[in-house]
Amino acid sequence: MSFIVFGSVAYFVSKKFLSPDLDLYISVNKYHFQKPIGPEPRIYFCFDLFKNQIRLNKNCDLNKVEPNHCGIQNEGPKGWDSLFLKSDPKLLADKTKTMLLSHKCKTVVLDFEGISNNVDFNRYWKWKTIYTQSLKKYFPVSLAAYPKTERTSLNPAAYFHDYSKICNLYDEIWLMTYDYHIPPYTPPGDIAPLNWVKQVVNYALIHCDQKQIRIGLATYGYDWDTGKTVLETQSFKKKSINIHVETAEKRKEKILYFHKKNGIHKFFIWAEGMFTLSH
């Protein structure tokens, strides 16, 4: 028997029941940094590109953990920021390499979000290609990708993630398969309904090898009455259908489905500190 953790419910199950080769990462959000609970490997999203620098977020004390797997985002003092695109990608990649190696990072996941609509796509793609290829000399490099069900998307930011390009450049594609329903843009509903996740995965498989795909599993939801995020760790009374939270059971359902249907065994949970691990 093996102890597999999926969130607020910890399942004692045989690994054969889920997948003999289940490959599950737990993402660590820099704003919910804490000491790991459970044996699953962590990916620490503690680094940010800002202008021509890479910075370690002050909330992350990596001396207390073994950050073998490291995530890079692009948040500045006022949130998501595109100023890093004005830097020399080779020089910034060299600074990145030095920073990551000093913290014993062995793999890298890039999570660039909130790119300004004023940024030219071709310029953005050229910058990111040079930066990525420079890093790949030292690390396997993966990309956290916006979920899409076709070439275009209602989410303008997803335009910057052309699956036909990114699947040829990155080792893995971390599909951010959550936030299908989100206030105030949609009516109440599951944030990652299984049928929608199926569509995203099927579209990704047109361009990507099955072994590249890592499916994202959420640990939160929304209260449409207030528009606020509801974490799985929080105790709340479900007053109406306006509160939807992704649960451990829903995550388990996705893992079972995609392993059986597509042979996909790679998943990641977003994010530690937002759900309960009970031992």
Tab-separated table of C-alpha atoms in Angstrom, residues 113 144-159 161 163 166 173-181 191-192 196-201 203-204 215-216 268:
chain	number	residue	atom	x	y	z
A	113	GLU	CA	1.680	35.646	-17.350
A	144	ALA	CA	3.298	26.584	-17.763
A	145	ALA	CA	0.820	27.094	-20.606
A	146	TYR	CA	-2.591	28.719	-20.724
A	147	PRO	CA	-5.316	26.163	-21.464
A	148	LYS	CA	-6.735	26.325	-24.980
A	149	THR	CA	-9.255	24.239	-26.857
A	150	GLU	CA	-8.401	25.672	-30.273
A	151	ARG	CA	-5.763	27.825	-31.951
A	152	THR	CA	-7.358	31.013	-30.670
A	153	SER	CA	-8.810	31.613	-27.228
A	154	LEU	CA	-11.209	33.950	-25.459
A	155	ASN	CA	-8.336	34.656	-23.075
A	156	PRO	CA	-6.115	37.201	-24.907
A	157	ALA	CA	-3.072	36.093	-22.912
A	158	ALA	CA	-3.376	32.586	-24.360
A	159	TYR	CA	-2.510	34.057	-27.758
A	161	HIS	CA	1.071	30.334	-26.149
A	163	TYR	CA	1.118	25.060	-28.855
A	166	ILE	CA	5.995	25.639	-27.504
A	173	ILE	CA	4.008	21.572	-21.101
A	174	TRP	CA	2.355	22.256	-17.734
A	175	LEU	CA	-1.278	22.847	-18.687
A	176	MET	CA	-2.918	25.337	-16.324
A	177	THR	CA	-6.241	23.531	-16.597
A	178	TYR	CA	-8.215	25.565	-14.106
A	179	ASP	CA	-10.285	28.769	-14.076
A	180	TYR	CA	-12.843	27.749	-16.698
A	181	HIS	CA	-15.451	29.431	-14.521
A	191	ILE	CA	-13.605	25.921	-12.068
A	192	ALA	CA	-12.237	22.952	-14.023
A	196	TRP	CA	-13.447	21.110	-20.529
A	197	VAL	CA	-10.131	19.653	-19.316
A	198	LYS	CA	-10.641	16.823	-21.842
A	199	GLN	CA	-10.946	19.393	-24.644
A	200	VAL	CA	-7.789	21.211	-23.534
A	201	VAL	CA	-5.776	17.986	-23.348
A	203	TYR	CA	-6.087	20.051	-28.361
A	204	ALA	CA	-2.616	19.952	-26.757
A	215	ILE	CA	-2.048	18.336	-16.286
A	216	GLY	CA	-2.762	20.995	-13.677
A	268	PHE	CA	0.743	18.975	-10.796
